[in-house]
Amino acid sequence: TAMAQFQKGQSGNCKGRPKGTGKAAKIAQAVSDADLKRIINVLIEQAVDGNVQAAGLLLARTIPPLKATTAPITLALAPDASLSDKAHTVLDSLAAGQLPPDVGTTLLSALGTTARIIEITELEQRIAALEQRHAAPPD
């Protein structure tokens, strides 16, 4: 029987490159604490002035990403209400803090998809009616 070249769970290169010798480590060593504070302050100033990339970088590094809501949420949407009224109910609930943003976005997206489905269905019915009238023999 052939023996495996490497043992499971063990590195095949025990004497590989030591930690802290890569490019990122060298850059981190070259940046002093004072430089780091100046860089962060410049990023903050740029973000406040409207630089979206600076703001995104700061937010990505300082605020944990939002996670999807797993708790059940109840929102009463009247079945006979128009899609517009349902969308307003969702927006009002979002504004009041009764709905998490991810749930509100999902609901609004679902309402938009429903509107497109209704439009397509109505168009299909109108086309079918036109074709039926056109195909009927003249009196």
Short mmCIF file of N, CA, C and O in Angstrom, two decimals:
data_model
loop_
_atom_site.label_atom_id
_atom_site.label_comp_id
_atom_site.label_asym_id
_atom_site.label_seq_id
_atom_site.Cartn_x
_atom_site.Cartn_y
_atom_site.Cartn_z
N THR A 1 0.84 -1.19 0.00
CA THR A 1 0.00 0.00 0.00
C THR A 1 0.87 1.24 0.00
O THR A 1 1.91 1.29 0.65
N ALA A 2 0.38 2.25 -0.73
CA ALA A 2 1.14 3.51 -0.81
C ALA A 2 0.79 4.38 0.37
O ALA A 2 -0.35 4.47 0.80
N MET A 3 1.81 5.02 0.91
CA MET A 3 1.61 5.90 2.06
C MET A 3 1.37 7.32 1.56
O MET A 3 1.98 7.75 0.58
N ALA A 4 0.48 8.06 2.21
CA ALA A 4 0.18 9.44 1.81
C ALA A 4 1.43 10.30 1.99
O ALA A 4 2.21 10.11 2.92
N GLN A 5 1.59 11.26 1.07
CA GLN A 5 2.77 12.13 1.12
C GLN A 5 2.75 13.03 2.35
O GLN A 5 3.77 13.29 2.95
N PHE A 6 1.53 13.52 2.72
CA PHE A 6 1.42 14.42 3.87
C PHE A 6 0.44 13.84 4.88
O PHE A 6 -0.54 13.20 4.52
N GLN A 7 0.71 14.09 6.14
CA GLN A 7 -0.20 13.67 7.20
C GLN A 7 -1.35 14.68 7.29
O GLN A 7 -1.11 15.88 7.20
N LYS A 8 -2.56 14.19 7.47
CA LYS A 8 -3.71 15.06 7.57
C LYS A 8 -3.56 15.99 8.78
O LYS A 8 -3.23 15.55 9.88
N GLY A 9 -3.79 17.30 8.54
CA GLY A 9 -3.73 18.27 9.63
C GLY A 9 -2.33 18.80 9.92
O GLY A 9 -2.15 19.60 10.83
N GLN A 10 -1.35 18.37 9.17
CA GLN A 10 0.02 18.84 9.38
C GLN A 10 0.51 19.54 8.13
O GLN A 10 0.25 19.11 7.01
N SER A 11 1.24 20.61 8.33
CA SER A 11 1.77 21.38 7.22
C SER A 11 2.82 20.57 6.47
O SER A 11 3.63 19.86 7.08
N GLY A 12 2.82 20.71 5.17
CA GLY A 12 3.84 20.05 4.36
C GLY A 12 5.13 20.86 4.30
O GLY A 12 6.14 20.40 3.78
N ASN A 13 5.10 22.08 4.84
CA ASN A 13 6.28 22.93 4.80
C ASN A 13 6.47 23.58 6.17
O ASN A 13 6.17 24.75 6.38
N CYS A 14 6.97 22.81 7.09
CA CYS A 14 7.13 23.30 8.47
C CYS A 14 8.11 24.46 8.57
O CYS A 14 8.04 25.25 9.48
N LYS A 15 9.05 24.53 7.65
CA LYS A 15 10.06 25.59 7.71
C LYS A 15 9.77 26.66 6.66
O LYS A 15 10.69 27.28 6.14
N GLY A 16 8.50 26.88 6.37
CA GLY A 16 8.10 27.88 5.39
C GLY A 16 8.41 29.29 5.88
O GLY A 16 9.05 29.48 6.92
N ARG A 17 7.95 30.26 5.11
CA ARG A 17 8.25 31.66 5.45
C ARG A 17 7.71 31.98 6.84
O ARG A 17 6.55 31.74 7.14
N PRO A 18 8.54 32.56 7.68
CA PRO A 18 8.10 32.91 9.04
C PRO A 18 7.05 34.02 9.02
O PRO A 18 7.03 34.86 8.12
N LYS A 19 6.20 34.03 10.02
CA LYS A 19 5.19 35.08 10.12
C LYS A 19 5.86 36.42 10.29
O LYS A 19 6.91 36.53 10.93
N GLY A 20 5.21 37.44 9.71
CA GLY A 20 5.72 38.80 9.88
C GLY A 20 6.78 39.20 8.88
O GLY A 20 7.41 40.24 9.04
N THR A 21 7.00 38.38 7.84
CA THR A 21 8.01 38.73 6.84
C THR A 21 7.41 39.06 5.48
O THR A 21 8.14 39.38 4.56
N GLY A 22 6.08 39.06 5.39
CA GLY A 22 5.41 39.37 4.13
C GLY A 22 5.32 40.87 3.90
O GLY A 22 5.73 41.69 4.74
N LYS A 23 4.78 41.25 2.73
CA LYS A 23 4.66 42.67 2.37
C LYS A 23 3.80 43.44 3.35
O LYS A 23 4.14 44.56 3.74
N ALA A 24 2.65 42.89 3.74
CA ALA A 24 1.75 43.59 4.65
C ALA A 24 2.42 43.85 5.99
O ALA A 24 2.28 44.92 6.58
N ALA A 25 3.18 42.86 6.48
CA ALA A 25 3.87 43.03 7.76
C ALA A 25 4.94 44.12 7.65
O ALA A 25 5.12 44.91 8.58
N LYS A 26 5.63 44.17 6.53
CA LYS A 26 6.67 45.19 6.35
C LYS A 26 6.05 46.59 6.30
O LYS A 26 6.60 47.54 6.87
N ILE A 27 4.92 46.72 5.63
CA ILE A 27 4.24 48.01 5.58
C ILE A 27 3.77 48.41 6.98
O ILE A 27 3.94 49.55 7.41
N ALA A 28 3.19 47.47 7.71
CA ALA A 28 2.71 47.74 9.07
C ALA A 28 3.86 48.19 9.97
O ALA A 28 3.69 49.08 10.81
N GLN A 29 5.03 47.59 9.81
CA GLN A 29 6.19 47.97 10.62
C GLN A 29 6.69 49.37 10.24
O GLN A 29 7.18 50.11 11.09
N ALA A 30 6.54 49.73 8.98
CA ALA A 30 7.05 51.02 8.51
C ALA A 30 6.15 52.19 8.93
O ALA A 30 6.62 53.32 9.00
N VAL A 31 4.88 51.93 9.21
CA VAL A 31 3.95 53.00 9.58
C VAL A 31 4.00 53.18 11.09
O VAL A 31 3.68 52.28 11.85
N SER A 32 4.37 54.38 11.51
CA SER A 32 4.43 54.66 12.94
C SER A 32 3.04 54.95 13.47
O SER A 32 2.10 55.20 12.71
N ASP A 33 2.90 54.97 14.78
CA ASP A 33 1.61 55.29 15.40
C ASP A 33 1.17 56.70 15.03
O ASP A 33 0.00 56.95 14.78
N ALA A 34 2.11 57.63 14.99
CA ALA A 34 1.78 59.01 14.62
C ALA A 34 1.28 59.07 13.18
O ALA A 34 0.31 59.78 12.88
N ASP A 35 1.95 58.35 12.27
CA ASP A 35 1.51 58.31 10.88
C ASP A 35 0.10 57.73 10.78
O ASP A 35 -0.74 58.22 10.03
N LEU A 36 -0.13 56.66 11.52
CA LEU A 36 -1.43 56.01 11.49
C LEU A 36 -2.53 56.96 11.95
O LEU A 36 -3.60 57.04 11.33
N LYS A 37 -2.28 57.72 13.01
CA LYS A 37 -3.27 58.68 13.49
C LYS A 37 -3.53 59.76 12.44
O LYS A 37 -4.67 60.15 12.22
N ARG A 38 -2.49 60.24 11.77
CA ARG A 38 -2.65 61.26 10.73
C ARG A 38 -3.45 60.70 9.55
O ARG A 38 -4.32 61.38 9.00
N ILE A 39 -3.16 59.46 9.17
CA ILE A 39 -3.89 58.82 8.06
C ILE A 39 -5.37 58.70 8.40
O ILE A 39 -6.24 59.01 7.58
N ILE A 40 -5.67 58.26 9.60
CA ILE A 40 -7.06 58.09 10.03
C ILE A 40 -7.76 59.44 10.05
O ILE A 40 -8.90 59.58 9.59
N ASN A 41 -7.09 60.47 10.56
CA ASN A 41 -7.69 61.81 10.60
C ASN A 41 -7.97 62.33 9.19
O ASN A 41 -9.00 62.97 8.95
N VAL A 42 -7.07 62.08 8.24
CA VAL A 42 -7.29 62.50 6.86
C VAL A 42 -8.51 61.76 6.28
O VAL A 42 -9.35 62.36 5.61
N LEU A 43 -8.59 60.46 6.55
CA LEU A 43 -9.75 59.69 6.07
C LEU A 43 -11.05 60.24 6.65
O LEU A 43 -12.06 60.35 5.95
N ILE A 44 -11.03 60.56 7.93
CA ILE A 44 -12.23 61.11 8.57
C ILE A 44 -12.62 62.43 7.92
O ILE A 44 -13.79 62.66 7.60
N GLU A 45 -11.64 63.32 7.70
CA GLU A 45 -11.93 64.61 7.06
C GLU A 45 -12.51 64.41 5.66
O GLU A 45 -13.48 65.06 5.28
N GLN A 46 -11.92 63.48 4.90
CA GLN A 46 -12.41 63.23 3.55
C GLN A 46 -13.83 62.66 3.58
O GLN A 46 -14.67 63.03 2.76
N ALA A 47 -14.09 61.76 4.51
CA ALA A 47 -15.43 61.17 4.63
C ALA A 47 -16.46 62.24 4.98
O ALA A 47 -17.55 62.29 4.39
N VAL A 48 -16.11 63.13 5.90
CA VAL A 48 -17.02 64.20 6.29
C VAL A 48 -17.27 65.16 5.13
O VAL A 48 -18.37 65.68 4.95
N ASP A 49 -16.25 65.34 4.28
CA ASP A 49 -16.39 66.22 3.11
C ASP A 49 -17.14 65.56 1.95
O ASP A 49 -17.31 66.17 0.91
N GLY A 50 -17.54 64.31 2.12
CA GLY A 50 -18.35 63.65 1.10
C GLY A 50 -17.65 62.61 0.27
O GLY A 50 -18.22 62.09 -0.69
N ASN A 51 -16.42 62.26 0.60
CA ASN A 51 -15.70 61.23 -0.14
C ASN A 51 -16.28 59.87 0.25
O ASN A 51 -16.06 59.38 1.36
N VAL A 52 -17.02 59.27 -0.67
CA VAL A 52 -17.73 58.03 -0.38
C VAL A 52 -16.75 56.87 -0.13
O VAL A 52 -17.00 56.02 0.73
N GLN A 53 -15.65 56.83 -0.86
CA GLN A 53 -14.68 55.75 -0.67
C GLN A 53 -14.05 55.83 0.72
O GLN A 53 -13.87 54.81 1.39
N ALA A 54 -13.72 57.03 1.16
CA ALA A 54 -13.14 57.20 2.50
C ALA A 54 -14.15 56.79 3.56
O ALA A 54 -13.82 56.09 4.51
N ALA A 55 -15.40 57.21 3.37
CA ALA A 55 -16.46 56.85 4.33
C ALA A 55 -16.66 55.34 4.35
O ALA A 55 -16.77 54.74 5.42
N GLY A 56 -16.68 54.71 3.17
CA GLY A 56 -16.86 53.26 3.10
C GLY A 56 -15.74 52.51 3.79
O GLY A 56 -15.98 51.54 4.52
N LEU A 57 -14.52 52.97 3.59
CA LEU A 57 -13.37 52.34 4.23
C LEU A 57 -13.45 52.46 5.75
O LEU A 57 -13.26 51.47 6.47
N LEU A 58 -13.77 53.65 6.23
CA LEU A 58 -13.90 53.85 7.68
C LEU A 58 -15.01 52.99 8.26
O LEU A 58 -14.83 52.34 9.29
N LEU A 59 -16.17 53.01 7.60
CA LEU A 59 -17.30 52.25 8.13
C LEU A 59 -17.04 50.75 8.09
O LEU A 59 -17.40 50.02 9.01
N ALA A 60 -16.41 50.28 7.01
CA ALA A 60 -16.13 48.84 6.88
C ALA A 60 -15.18 48.36 7.98
O ALA A 60 -15.26 47.21 8.40
N ARG A 61 -14.30 49.25 8.43
CA ARG A 61 -13.31 48.86 9.43
C ARG A 61 -13.72 49.12 10.86
O ARG A 61 -13.07 48.66 11.79
N THR A 62 -14.81 49.89 11.06
CA THR A 62 -15.17 50.25 12.42
C THR A 62 -16.54 49.76 12.87
O THR A 62 -16.77 49.63 14.06
N ILE A 63 -17.45 49.51 11.92
CA ILE A 63 -18.81 49.09 12.28
C ILE A 63 -19.04 47.69 11.73
O ILE A 63 -18.84 47.46 10.54
N PRO A 64 -19.45 46.74 12.57
CA PRO A 64 -19.69 45.39 12.05
C PRO A 64 -20.84 45.40 11.06
O PRO A 64 -21.78 46.19 11.18
N PRO A 65 -20.77 44.51 10.05
CA PRO A 65 -21.84 44.49 9.04
C PRO A 65 -23.16 44.06 9.67
O PRO A 65 -23.19 43.28 10.62
N LEU A 66 -24.26 44.61 9.12
CA LEU A 66 -25.58 44.23 9.59
C LEU A 66 -25.88 42.80 9.19
O LEU A 66 -25.55 42.37 8.10
N LYS A 67 -26.50 42.08 10.09
CA LYS A 67 -26.88 40.70 9.79
C LYS A 67 -28.37 40.65 9.55
O LYS A 67 -29.13 41.45 10.07
N ALA A 68 -28.76 39.70 8.73
CA ALA A 68 -30.18 39.54 8.42
C ALA A 68 -30.97 39.23 9.68
O ALA A 68 -30.48 38.57 10.60
N THR A 69 -32.18 39.71 9.72
CA THR A 69 -33.05 39.49 10.86
C THR A 69 -33.58 38.06 10.83
O THR A 69 -34.02 37.58 9.80
N THR A 70 -33.51 37.40 11.98
CA THR A 70 -34.02 36.03 12.04
C THR A 70 -35.28 35.94 12.88
O THR A 70 -35.98 34.95 12.81
N ALA A 71 -35.56 36.98 13.67
CA ALA A 71 -36.77 36.95 14.50
C ALA A 71 -38.00 37.16 13.61
O ALA A 71 -37.96 37.93 12.67
N PRO A 72 -39.08 36.45 13.94
CA PRO A 72 -40.30 36.64 13.14
C PRO A 72 -40.84 38.06 13.30
O PRO A 72 -40.82 38.62 14.38
N ILE A 73 -41.34 38.61 12.20
CA ILE A 73 -41.87 39.97 12.20
C ILE A 73 -43.27 39.93 11.63
O ILE A 73 -43.52 39.27 10.62
N THR A 74 -44.19 40.63 12.27
CA THR A 74 -45.56 40.68 11.80
C THR A 74 -45.85 42.08 11.29
O THR A 74 -45.60 43.06 11.97
N LEU A 75 -46.37 42.14 10.08
CA LEU A 75 -46.80 43.41 9.49
C LEU A 75 -48.11 43.15 8.78
O LEU A 75 -48.19 42.31 7.89
N ALA A 76 -49.14 43.87 9.18
CA ALA A 76 -50.46 43.67 8.61
C ALA A 76 -50.60 44.47 7.32
O ALA A 76 -50.62 45.69 7.35
N LEU A 77 -50.66 43.75 6.19
CA LEU A 77 -50.92 44.37 4.90
C LEU A 77 -52.29 43.89 4.46
O LEU A 77 -52.51 42.70 4.23
N ALA A 78 -53.23 44.83 4.35
CA ALA A 78 -54.61 44.47 3.99
C ALA A 78 -54.62 43.81 2.62
O ALA A 78 -54.06 44.36 1.66
N PRO A 79 -55.22 42.63 2.49
CA PRO A 79 -55.21 41.91 1.22
C PRO A 79 -55.89 42.67 0.09
O PRO A 79 -55.50 42.55 -1.07
N ASP A 80 -56.89 43.48 0.42
CA ASP A 80 -57.60 44.21 -0.63
C ASP A 80 -57.01 45.59 -0.90
O ASP A 80 -57.49 46.32 -1.77
N ALA A 81 -55.94 45.95 -0.19
CA ALA A 81 -55.30 47.26 -0.40
C ALA A 81 -54.52 47.25 -1.71
O ALA A 81 -54.07 46.20 -2.18
N SER A 82 -54.34 48.42 -2.30
CA SER A 82 -53.56 48.52 -3.54
C SER A 82 -52.09 48.28 -3.22
O SER A 82 -51.66 48.39 -2.06
N LEU A 83 -51.32 47.96 -4.25
CA LEU A 83 -49.88 47.77 -4.06
C LEU A 83 -49.24 49.05 -3.54
O LEU A 83 -48.33 49.01 -2.71
N SER A 84 -49.71 50.18 -4.00
CA SER A 84 -49.19 51.47 -3.54
C SER A 84 -49.44 51.65 -2.05
O SER A 84 -48.56 52.08 -1.30
N ASP A 85 -50.66 51.32 -1.60
CA ASP A 85 -50.98 51.42 -0.17
C ASP A 85 -50.12 50.47 0.66
O ASP A 85 -49.67 50.82 1.75
N LYS A 86 -49.89 49.27 0.13
CA LYS A 86 -49.04 48.31 0.84
C LYS A 86 -47.61 48.83 0.95
O LYS A 86 -46.97 48.72 2.00
N ALA A 87 -47.10 49.43 -0.12
CA ALA A 87 -45.75 49.99 -0.10
C ALA A 87 -45.67 51.12 0.92
O ALA A 87 -44.68 51.22 1.66
N HIS A 88 -46.70 51.96 0.99
CA HIS A 88 -46.72 53.04 1.98
C HIS A 88 -46.73 52.48 3.40
O HIS A 88 -46.07 53.03 4.29
N THR A 89 -47.45 51.39 3.62
CA THR A 89 -47.47 50.76 4.94
C THR A 89 -46.07 50.27 5.32
O THR A 89 -45.62 50.47 6.45
N VAL A 90 -45.38 49.65 4.36
CA VAL A 90 -44.01 49.18 4.62
C VAL A 90 -43.09 50.36 4.93
O VAL A 90 -42.33 50.34 5.89
N LEU A 91 -43.17 51.42 4.11
CA LEU A 91 -42.32 52.60 4.33
C LEU A 91 -42.61 53.26 5.68
O LEU A 91 -41.68 53.67 6.39
N ASP A 92 -43.89 53.36 6.04
CA ASP A 92 -44.25 53.93 7.34
C ASP A 92 -43.68 53.10 8.49
O ASP A 92 -43.19 53.63 9.48
N SER A 93 -43.75 51.77 8.34
CA SER A 93 -43.22 50.87 9.38
C SER A 93 -41.70 50.99 9.48
O SER A 93 -41.15 50.94 10.57
N LEU A 94 -41.04 51.16 8.33
CA LEU A 94 -39.59 51.37 8.34
C LEU A 94 -39.25 52.67 9.06
O LEU A 94 -38.36 52.72 9.91
N ALA A 95 -39.96 53.74 8.70
CA ALA A 95 -39.69 55.05 9.29
C ALA A 95 -39.94 55.05 10.80
O ALA A 95 -39.23 55.74 11.54
N ALA A 96 -40.92 54.28 11.24
CA ALA A 96 -41.24 54.22 12.67
C ALA A 96 -40.31 53.27 13.43
O ALA A 96 -40.41 53.15 14.65
N GLY A 97 -39.43 52.58 12.70
CA GLY A 97 -38.52 51.64 13.37
C GLY A 97 -39.16 50.32 13.72
O GLY A 97 -38.61 49.54 14.50
N GLN A 98 -40.32 50.03 13.16
CA GLN A 98 -41.01 48.77 13.44
C GLN A 98 -40.50 47.63 12.57
O GLN A 98 -40.75 46.47 12.88
N LEU A 99 -39.82 47.98 11.48
CA LEU A 99 -39.27 46.97 10.56
C LEU A 99 -37.78 47.20 10.41
O LEU A 99 -37.34 48.34 10.21
N PRO A 100 -36.98 46.14 10.46
CA PRO A 100 -35.55 46.30 10.15
C PRO A 100 -35.38 46.62 8.66
O PRO A 100 -36.19 46.20 7.83
N PRO A 101 -34.34 47.36 8.30
CA PRO A 101 -34.14 47.75 6.90
C PRO A 101 -34.10 46.58 5.93
O PRO A 101 -34.65 46.67 4.83
N ASP A 102 -33.46 45.46 6.31
CA ASP A 102 -33.37 44.34 5.38
C ASP A 102 -34.75 43.74 5.09
O ASP A 102 -35.05 43.36 3.96
N VAL A 103 -35.61 43.69 6.08
CA VAL A 103 -36.96 43.16 5.88
C VAL A 103 -37.77 44.12 5.02
O VAL A 103 -38.49 43.71 4.10
N GLY A 104 -37.65 45.43 5.30
CA GLY A 104 -38.37 46.42 4.50
C GLY A 104 -37.95 46.37 3.05
O GLY A 104 -38.80 46.42 2.14
N THR A 105 -36.66 46.25 2.80
CA THR A 105 -36.15 46.16 1.43
C THR A 105 -36.71 44.92 0.73
O THR A 105 -37.14 44.99 -0.42
N THR A 106 -36.73 43.82 1.43
CA THR A 106 -37.26 42.58 0.85
C THR A 106 -38.75 42.72 0.52
O THR A 106 -39.20 42.30 -0.55
N LEU A 107 -39.50 43.32 1.44
CA LEU A 107 -40.94 43.49 1.19
C LEU A 107 -41.20 44.43 0.02
O LEU A 107 -42.05 44.15 -0.83
N LEU A 108 -40.47 45.54 -0.04
CA LEU A 108 -40.65 46.48 -1.15
C LEU A 108 -40.26 45.83 -2.48
O LEU A 108 -40.93 46.04 -3.50
N SER A 109 -39.21 45.03 -2.47
CA SER A 109 -38.81 44.32 -3.67
C SER A 109 -39.89 43.33 -4.11
O SER A 109 -40.20 43.21 -5.30
N ALA A 110 -40.48 42.64 -3.15
CA ALA A 110 -41.55 41.68 -3.46
C ALA A 110 -42.77 42.40 -4.03
O ALA A 110 -43.40 41.92 -4.97
N LEU A 111 -43.08 43.58 -3.48
CA LEU A 111 -44.21 44.36 -4.01
C LEU A 111 -43.93 44.81 -5.44
O LEU A 111 -44.82 44.78 -6.30
N GLY A 112 -42.69 45.22 -5.71
CA GLY A 112 -42.31 45.62 -7.06
C GLY A 112 -42.41 44.46 -8.04
O GLY A 112 -42.89 44.62 -9.17
N THR A 113 -41.97 43.28 -7.62
CA THR A 113 -42.06 42.09 -8.47
C THR A 113 -43.53 41.74 -8.72
O THR A 113 -43.91 41.40 -9.85
N THR A 114 -44.35 41.86 -7.69
CA THR A 114 -45.78 41.59 -7.84
C THR A 114 -46.40 42.55 -8.86
O THR A 114 -47.20 42.15 -9.72
N ALA A 115 -46.02 43.82 -8.79
CA ALA A 115 -46.54 44.82 -9.73
C ALA A 115 -46.17 44.45 -11.16
O ALA A 115 -46.99 44.54 -12.08
N ARG A 116 -44.93 44.01 -11.38
CA ARG A 116 -44.49 43.62 -12.73
C ARG A 116 -45.25 42.39 -13.21
O ARG A 116 -45.63 42.30 -14.38
N ILE A 117 -45.50 41.45 -12.33
CA ILE A 117 -46.25 40.25 -12.70
C ILE A 117 -47.68 40.63 -13.11
O ILE A 117 -48.20 40.14 -14.12
N ILE A 118 -48.29 41.53 -12.34
CA ILE A 118 -49.65 41.98 -12.67
C ILE A 118 -49.66 42.69 -14.03
O ILE A 118 -50.54 42.44 -14.86
N GLU A 119 -48.66 43.55 -14.27
CA GLU A 119 -48.57 44.25 -15.56
C GLU A 119 -48.47 43.26 -16.72
O GLU A 119 -49.16 43.39 -17.73
N ILE A 120 -47.61 42.27 -16.58
CA ILE A 120 -47.41 41.29 -17.65
C ILE A 120 -48.69 40.48 -17.87
O ILE A 120 -49.09 40.24 -19.02
N THR A 121 -49.34 40.09 -16.79
CA THR A 121 -50.59 39.32 -16.90
C THR A 121 -51.65 40.14 -17.63
O THR A 121 -52.35 39.64 -18.52
N GLU A 122 -51.78 41.42 -17.25
CA GLU A 122 -52.77 42.28 -17.91
C GLU A 122 -52.44 42.48 -19.38
O GLU A 122 -53.33 42.48 -20.23
N LEU A 123 -51.17 42.65 -19.70
CA LEU A 123 -50.76 42.78 -21.11
C LEU A 123 -51.08 41.52 -21.91
O LEU A 123 -51.57 41.59 -23.03
N GLU A 124 -50.80 40.35 -21.32
CA GLU A 124 -51.11 39.09 -21.99
C GLU A 124 -52.60 38.99 -22.27
O GLU A 124 -53.01 38.56 -23.36
N GLN A 125 -53.42 39.38 -21.30
CA GLN A 125 -54.88 39.30 -21.48
C GLN A 125 -55.34 40.27 -22.57
O GLN A 125 -56.20 39.92 -23.39
N ARG A 126 -54.77 41.48 -22.58
CA ARG A 126 -55.15 42.46 -23.61
C ARG A 126 -54.74 41.98 -25.00
O ARG A 126 -55.50 42.13 -25.97
N ILE A 127 -53.54 41.42 -25.11
CA ILE A 127 -53.07 40.91 -26.41
C ILE A 127 -53.96 39.76 -26.88
O ILE A 127 -54.35 39.69 -28.05
N ALA A 128 -54.29 38.85 -25.96
CA ALA A 128 -55.15 37.72 -26.32
C ALA A 128 -56.51 38.22 -26.79
O ALA A 128 -57.07 37.71 -27.78
N ALA A 129 -57.08 39.24 -26.11
CA ALA A 129 -58.38 39.79 -26.51
C ALA A 129 -58.29 40.44 -27.89
O ALA A 129 -59.19 40.28 -28.72
N LEU A 130 -57.19 41.18 -28.13
CA LEU A 130 -57.00 41.82 -29.44
C LEU A 130 -56.86 40.77 -30.54
O LEU A 130 -57.44 40.90 -31.63
N GLU A 131 -56.10 39.73 -30.29
CA GLU A 131 -55.92 38.67 -31.28
C GLU A 131 -57.23 37.96 -31.57
O GLU A 131 -57.53 37.60 -32.71
N GLN A 132 -58.01 37.75 -30.52
CA GLN A 132 -59.30 37.08 -30.69
C GLN A 132 -60.25 37.95 -31.52
O GLN A 132 -60.93 37.45 -32.41
N ARG A 133 -60.27 39.26 -31.28
CA ARG A 133 -61.11 40.16 -32.06
C ARG A 133 -60.66 40.24 -33.51
O ARG A 133 -61.44 40.30 -34.43
N HIS A 134 -59.34 40.22 -33.68
CA HIS A 134 -58.77 40.31 -35.02
C HIS A 134 -59.03 39.04 -35.83
O HIS A 134 -59.21 39.08 -37.05
N ALA A 135 -59.02 37.89 -35.14
CA ALA A 135 -59.22 36.61 -35.82
C ALA A 135 -60.68 36.31 -36.10
O ALA A 135 -61.00 35.46 -36.92
N ALA A 136 -61.60 37.00 -35.42
CA ALA A 136 -63.04 36.73 -35.62
C ALA A 136 -63.46 37.18 -37.02
O ALA A 136 -63.03 38.22 -37.50
N PRO A 137 -64.27 36.37 -37.69
CA PRO A 137 -64.71 36.74 -39.04
C PRO A 137 -65.60 37.98 -39.00
O PRO A 137 -66.38 38.17 -38.06
N PRO A 138 -65.45 38.88 -39.99
CA PRO A 138 -66.26 40.09 -39.99
C PRO A 138 -67.74 39.76 -40.20
O PRO A 138 -68.08 38.81 -40.91
N ASP A 139 -68.62 40.54 -39.65
CA ASP A 139 -70.07 40.30 -39.79
C ASP A 139 -70.61 40.79 -41.09
O ASP A 139 -70.32 41.72 -41.70
#
